[in-house]
Amino acid sequence: MTRRGKITLAMLSFGHFINDTYSSMIYPLLPMLADKLHLTTAQVFWLAPLYSASASLMQPVYGFISDRYFRRIFAVFGPLMTGVFISCIGLADSYWILMATLIMAGIGIGAFHPQGAAMAAAASGERRRMGMSIFSSSGTLGFSLGPTLIALLVGSAGLDKSYYVVVLGILTSMLLFKYCPPLEVAPKSYGAPEDSFSQMLRAVWAHLILLYFITVLRSGTQILTSNYLPFILKEQGYSVQGIGGALTAFLLCVGLGSFSAGMLAERLSGRSVTLFSGVITVPLFIGAFASQGYWTIIFVAAAGIALGSTLALNIAMAQELLPRQTSTVSALMMGFAWGVGALIPPLAEPLAQAFSFRQVLLFATPALSLAGVLLAYFLPDQSKRQTKIPEKRIVAAKLSAAGD
């Protein structure tokens, strides 16, 4: 990794930290917004899904545009757009203005991720997996700290002073504009003819689908745990501060796992890391939700490390399959996969009502982990030094398509 690449990666990781810090600021403010705007429970319920949908499900569109037209505009100005609209949520004087503000903030969040991930991968050079781990764990760290930061600000200055946080977005976009060069168009290999996304996808679609569904299962497990764990801890008598601290610990451990896996994946194959981490999460989740008190938090934190260890790694593996479409692939793995994974908690809600949050997590988290292990078993045992092999397959597919 060159010195310029290190600076670019550091700035993009900082941008990811700030962007995801913004993305989680809405959650502790929902009760205050409900009181201020006199919202019903149903109205409050729809805010988070719409916010998540605008941030996640539209990412493939942003990635597609990024790969073809704008080479850095989304990554540079995404945090600014996010900061402007998130900072205005305390000023919203109606439900519809609040909803529009959150959707626009979600667009800023979603626009940053695919291009930011592609630029981080490019800046990392031959150490793509390490670079993606740093980039991903920075976002997880920001997401875990966002609720605390906005709670401190609003608690001291009031909800109507939420616009103070816009400073972070302005500063971040200025730094990204100065230090992050645009993505370069990847050169063609082997004299291949003009390519299309469908032609390149033909060579690697099976492995890409496996990685996609592994990410859906892993992200769904993380979101399910984050949603249901507070209810379990509340039943055990934990205070609001204690529940918040436990969630922060879980998310920080997910980020720690993401960072540590980058170094591990440079020595072992991505398949090996994915398999091992999936297997080890099973007993850790069983221990977490079969125990009481501090043991629950200890096991959940340990499971978070194992769970997070492949989130960034699988994104890097997907980028290696389609190296000339890194923004589109990043959007698929980071945004669309997480958007689909976010559907798991509401789908499991009837089971939680029929049984309990603890029983759902006790059976669902190991089951989801085992399903991910099964899919990972069919991944190619491909090390970092072999990542150029798919490109040859891609070129062969292009030449075949040209001859048809």
GROMACS .gro file of N, CA, C and O in nm, residues 194-254:
model
  244
  194GLU      N    1  -1.525  -0.498  -2.574
  194GLU     CA    2  -1.606  -0.415  -2.484
  194GLU      C    3  -1.695  -0.505  -2.399
  194GLU      O    4  -1.761  -0.595  -2.449
  195ASP      N    5  -1.694  -0.483  -2.270
  195ASP     CA    6  -1.764  -0.571  -2.180
  195ASP      C    7  -1.891  -0.509  -2.130
  195ASP      O    8  -1.918  -0.392  -2.147
  196SER      N    9  -1.972  -0.590  -2.068
  196SER     CA   10  -2.091  -0.544  -1.999
  196SER      C   11  -2.098  -0.614  -1.865
  196SER      O   12  -2.032  -0.716  -1.843
  197PHE      N   13  -2.178  -0.558  -1.776
  197PHE     CA   14  -2.189  -0.616  -1.643
  197PHE      C   15  -2.241  -0.760  -1.651
  197PHE      O   16  -2.195  -0.849  -1.579
  198SER      N   17  -2.336  -0.785  -1.740
  198SER     CA   18  -2.393  -0.918  -1.751
  198SER      C   19  -2.290  -1.020  -1.799
  198SER      O   20  -2.289  -1.135  -1.754
  199GLN      N   21  -2.201  -0.978  -1.888
  199GLN     CA   22  -2.097  -1.069  -1.937
  199GLN      C   23  -1.998  -1.105  -1.827
  199GLN      O   24  -1.956  -1.220  -1.813
  200MET      N   25  -1.959  -1.006  -1.748
  200MET     CA   26  -1.867  -1.034  -1.637
  200MET      C   27  -1.934  -1.118  -1.530
  200MET      O   28  -1.873  -1.206  -1.470
  201LEU      N   29  -2.063  -1.091  -1.508
  201LEU     CA   30  -2.135  -1.164  -1.405
  201LEU      C   31  -2.150  -1.311  -1.440
  201LEU      O   32  -2.156  -1.397  -1.351
  202ARG      N   33  -2.151  -1.342  -1.570
  202ARG     CA   34  -2.170  -1.479  -1.614
  202ARG      C   35  -2.064  -1.573  -1.556
  202ARG      O   36  -2.092  -1.690  -1.526
  203ALA      N   37  -1.942  -1.524  -1.540
  203ALA     CA   38  -1.831  -1.609  -1.495
  203ALA      C   39  -1.832  -1.635  -1.345
  203ALA      O   40  -1.776  -1.735  -1.299
  204VAL      N   41  -1.894  -1.547  -1.267
  204VAL     CA   42  -1.877  -1.556  -1.121
  204VAL      C   43  -2.009  -1.552  -1.045
  204VAL      O   44  -2.008  -1.542  -0.923
  205TRP      N   45  -2.121  -1.562  -1.114
  205TRP     CA   46  -2.249  -1.540  -1.049
  205TRP      C   47  -2.275  -1.637  -0.933
  205TRP      O   48  -2.332  -1.598  -0.830
  206ALA      N   49  -2.234  -1.761  -0.947
  206ALA     CA   50  -2.263  -1.860  -0.842
  206ALA      C   51  -2.194  -1.824  -0.711
  206ALA      O   52  -2.255  -1.826  -0.603
  207HIS      N   53  -2.065  -1.790  -0.718
  207HIS     CA   54  -1.992  -1.754  -0.597
  207HIS      C   55  -2.042  -1.621  -0.540
  207HIS      O   56  -2.046  -1.603  -0.418
  208LEU      N   57  -2.081  -1.529  -0.628
  208LEU     CA   58  -2.132  -1.401  -0.581
  208LEU      C   59  -2.264  -1.419  -0.506
  208LEU      O   60  -2.288  -1.354  -0.403
  209ILE      N   61  -2.350  -1.508  -0.554
  209ILE     CA   62  -2.476  -1.535  -0.486
  209ILE      C   63  -2.451  -1.597  -0.348
  209ILE      O   64  -2.517  -1.562  -0.249
  210LEU      N   65  -2.354  -1.688  -0.340
  210LEU     CA   66  -2.320  -1.746  -0.210
  210LEU      C   67  -2.276  -1.638  -0.111
  210LEU      O   68  -2.322  -1.634   0.004
  211LEU      N   69  -2.186  -1.550  -0.156
  211LEU     CA   70  -2.139  -1.442  -0.069
  211LEU      C   71  -2.252  -1.349  -0.029
  211LEU      O   72  -2.259  -1.301   0.085
  212TYR      N   73  -2.342  -1.324  -0.123
  212TYR     CA   74  -2.455  -1.235  -0.095
  212TYR      C   75  -2.543  -1.293   0.016
  212TYR      O   76  -2.575  -1.223   0.114
  213PHE      N   77  -2.579  -1.419   0.005
  213PHE     CA   78  -2.669  -1.477   0.105
  213PHE      C   79  -2.599  -1.501   0.238
  213PHE      O   80  -2.663  -1.495   0.344
  214ILE      N   81  -2.468  -1.525   0.237
  214ILE     CA   82  -2.393  -1.530   0.362
  214ILE      C   83  -2.401  -1.395   0.433
  214ILE      O   84  -2.422  -1.387   0.555
  215THR      N   85  -2.386  -1.286   0.356
  215THR     CA   86  -2.394  -1.152   0.414
  215THR      C   87  -2.534  -1.123   0.465
  215THR      O   88  -2.551  -1.061   0.571
  216VAL      N   89  -2.637  -1.166   0.392
  216VAL     CA   90  -2.775  -1.149   0.438
  216VAL      C   91  -2.795  -1.218   0.573
  216VAL      O   92  -2.852  -1.160   0.667
  217LEU      N   93  -2.747  -1.342   0.584
  217LEU     CA   94  -2.763  -1.417   0.708
  217LEU      C   95  -2.685  -1.354   0.823
  217LEU      O   96  -2.736  -1.343   0.936
  218ARG      N   97  -2.560  -1.312   0.796
  218ARG     CA   98  -2.478  -1.251   0.901
  218ARG      C   99  -2.538  -1.118   0.946
  218ARG      O  100  -2.546  -1.088   1.066
  219SER      N  101  -2.577  -1.033   0.851
  219SER     CA  102  -2.633  -0.904   0.886
  219SER      C  103  -2.767  -0.921   0.957
  219SER      O  104  -2.798  -0.850   1.054
  220GLY      N  105  -2.849  -1.016   0.910
  220GLY     CA  106  -2.976  -1.043   0.977
  220GLY      C  107  -2.956  -1.089   1.120
  220GLY      O  108  -3.033  -1.050   1.210
  221THR      N  109  -2.854  -1.169   1.144
  221THR     CA  110  -2.823  -1.214   1.281
  221THR      C  111  -2.784  -1.096   1.369
  221THR      O  112  -2.829  -1.086   1.485
  222GLN      N  113  -2.701  -1.007   1.315
  222GLN     CA  114  -2.661  -0.890   1.393
  222GLN      C  115  -2.779  -0.800   1.424
  222GLN      O  116  -2.796  -0.754   1.538
  223ILE      N  117  -2.864  -0.774   1.324
  223ILE     CA  118  -2.979  -0.686   1.345
  223ILE      C  119  -3.080  -0.750   1.440
  223ILE      O  120  -3.138  -0.683   1.526
  224LEU      N  121  -3.103  -0.880   1.425
  224LEU     CA  122  -3.195  -0.951   1.514
  224LEU      C  123  -3.147  -0.943   1.658
  224LEU      O  124  -3.225  -0.916   1.750
  225THR      N  125  -3.018  -0.964   1.680
  225THR     CA  126  -2.962  -0.956   1.815
  225THR      C  127  -2.975  -0.815   1.871
  225THR      O  128  -3.014  -0.796   1.987
  226SER      N  129  -2.944  -0.714   1.789
  226SER     CA  130  -2.952  -0.575   1.834
  226SER      C  131  -3.094  -0.535   1.870
  226SER      O  132  -3.116  -0.455   1.962
  227ASN      N  133  -3.193  -0.590   1.799
  227ASN     CA  134  -3.333  -0.556   1.823
  227ASN      C  135  -3.391  -0.627   1.945
  227ASN      O  136  -3.469  -0.568   2.020
  228TYR      N  137  -3.354  -0.753   1.964
  228TYR     CA  138  -3.419  -0.833   2.068
  228TYR      C  139  -3.342  -0.837   2.200
  228TYR      O  140  -3.402  -0.861   2.305
  229LEU      N  141  -3.211  -0.814   2.195
  229LEU     CA  142  -3.131  -0.818   2.318
  229LEU      C  143  -3.180  -0.720   2.425
  229LEU      O  144  -3.184  -0.756   2.543
  230PRO      N  145  -3.219  -0.596   2.389
  230PRO     CA  146  -3.267  -0.504   2.493
  230PRO      C  147  -3.385  -0.559   2.572
  230PRO      O  148  -3.395  -0.536   2.694
  231PHE      N  149  -3.475  -0.632   2.508
  231PHE     CA  150  -3.591  -0.686   2.579
  231PHE      C  151  -3.549  -0.795   2.677
  231PHE      O  152  -3.604  -0.807   2.787
  232ILE      N  153  -3.449  -0.876   2.637
  232ILE     CA  154  -3.399  -0.979   2.728
  232ILE      C  155  -3.333  -0.916   2.850
  232ILE      O  156  -3.356  -0.957   2.964
  233LEU      N  157  -3.252  -0.814   2.826
  233LEU     CA  158  -3.183  -0.748   2.937
  233LEU      C  159  -3.281  -0.673   3.027
  233LEU      O  160  -3.262  -0.667   3.150
  234LYS      N  161  -3.385  -0.618   2.967
  234LYS     CA  162  -3.487  -0.551   3.048
  234LYS      C  163  -3.557  -0.649   3.141
  234LYS      O  164  -3.585  -0.619   3.258
  235GLU      N  165  -3.584  -0.770   3.091
  235GLU     CA  166  -3.645  -0.874   3.174
  235GLU      C  167  -3.553  -0.912   3.289
  235GLU      O  168  -3.601  -0.954   3.396
  236GLN      N  169  -3.422  -0.898   3.269
  236GLN     CA  170  -3.325  -0.931   3.374
  236GLN      C  171  -3.303  -0.816   3.471
  236GLN      O  172  -3.225  -0.828   3.566
  237GLY      N  173  -3.371  -0.702   3.448
  237GLY     CA  174  -3.364  -0.590   3.540
  237GLY      C  175  -3.260  -0.485   3.508
  237GLY      O  176  -3.231  -0.400   3.593
  238TYR      N  177  -3.205  -0.487   3.388
  238TYR     CA  178  -3.106  -0.388   3.350
  238TYR      C  179  -3.172  -0.252   3.329
  238TYR      O  180  -3.285  -0.242   3.280
  239SER      N  181  -3.099  -0.145   3.362
  239SER     CA  182  -3.146  -0.009   3.339
  239SER      C  183  -3.128   0.027   3.193
  239SER      O  184  -3.065  -0.046   3.115
  240VAL      N  185  -3.184   0.144   3.155
  240VAL     CA  186  -3.168   0.191   3.018
  240VAL      C  187  -3.020   0.210   2.986
  240VAL      O  188  -2.972   0.174   2.878
  241GLN      N  189  -2.945   0.266   3.081
  241GLN     CA  190  -2.801   0.287   3.060
  241GLN      C  191  -2.728   0.154   3.046
  241GLN      O  192  -2.636   0.140   2.963
  242GLY      N  193  -2.768   0.055   3.126
  242GLY     CA  194  -2.705  -0.076   3.117
  242GLY      C  195  -2.733  -0.145   2.985
  242GLY      O  196  -2.644  -0.207   2.925
  243ILE      N  197  -2.856  -0.131   2.935
  243ILE     CA  198  -2.892  -0.189   2.806
  243ILE      C  199  -2.814  -0.121   2.694
  243ILE      O  200  -2.761  -0.186   2.604
  244GLY      N  201  -2.805   0.013   2.703
  244GLY     CA  202  -2.730   0.087   2.603
  244GLY      C  203  -2.582   0.048   2.603
  244GLY      O  204  -2.521   0.033   2.497
  245GLY      N  205  -2.527   0.029   2.721
  245GLY     CA  206  -2.387  -0.012   2.731
  245GLY      C  207  -2.364  -0.150   2.673
  245GLY      O  208  -2.262  -0.175   2.607
  246ALA      N  209  -2.459  -0.241   2.695
  246ALA     CA  210  -2.445  -0.377   2.641
  246ALA      C  211  -2.452  -0.375   2.489
  246ALA      O  212  -2.374  -0.445   2.422
  247LEU      N  213  -2.543  -0.296   2.433
  247LEU     CA  214  -2.553  -0.286   2.288
  247LEU      C  215  -2.426  -0.225   2.228
  247LEU      O  216  -2.378  -0.269   2.123
  248THR      N  217  -2.374  -0.122   2.294
  248THR     CA  218  -2.250  -0.060   2.247
  248THR      C  219  -2.136  -0.161   2.249
  248THR      O  220  -2.056  -0.169   2.155
  249ALA      N  221  -2.129  -0.240   2.355
  249ALA     CA  222  -2.023  -0.342   2.366
  249ALA      C  223  -2.036  -0.444   2.252
  249ALA      O  224  -1.936  -0.484   2.192
  250PHE      N  225  -2.159  -0.487   2.223
  250PHE     CA  226  -2.181  -0.584   2.116
  250PHE      C  227  -2.136  -0.527   1.982
  250PHE      O  228  -2.063  -0.593   1.906
  251LEU      N  229  -2.176  -0.404   1.951
  251LEU     CA  230  -2.142  -0.343   1.822
  251LEU      C  231  -1.993  -0.314   1.811
  251LEU      O  232  -1.933  -0.329   1.704
  252LEU      N  233  -1.932  -0.273   1.922
  252LEU     CA  234  -1.787  -0.251   1.920
  252LEU      C  235  -1.712  -0.382   1.894
  252LEU      O  236  -1.611  -0.384   1.822
  253CYS      N  237  -1.762  -0.491   1.950
  253CYS     CA  238  -1.697  -0.620   1.927
  253CYS      C  239  -1.716  -0.666   1.783
  253CYS      O  240  -1.628  -0.731   1.726
  254VAL      N  241  -1.831  -0.633   1.722
  254VAL     CA  242  -1.850  -0.662   1.580
  254VAL      C  243  -1.744  -0.588   1.498
  254VAL      O  244  -1.683  -0.644   1.406
   0.00000   0.00000   0.00000
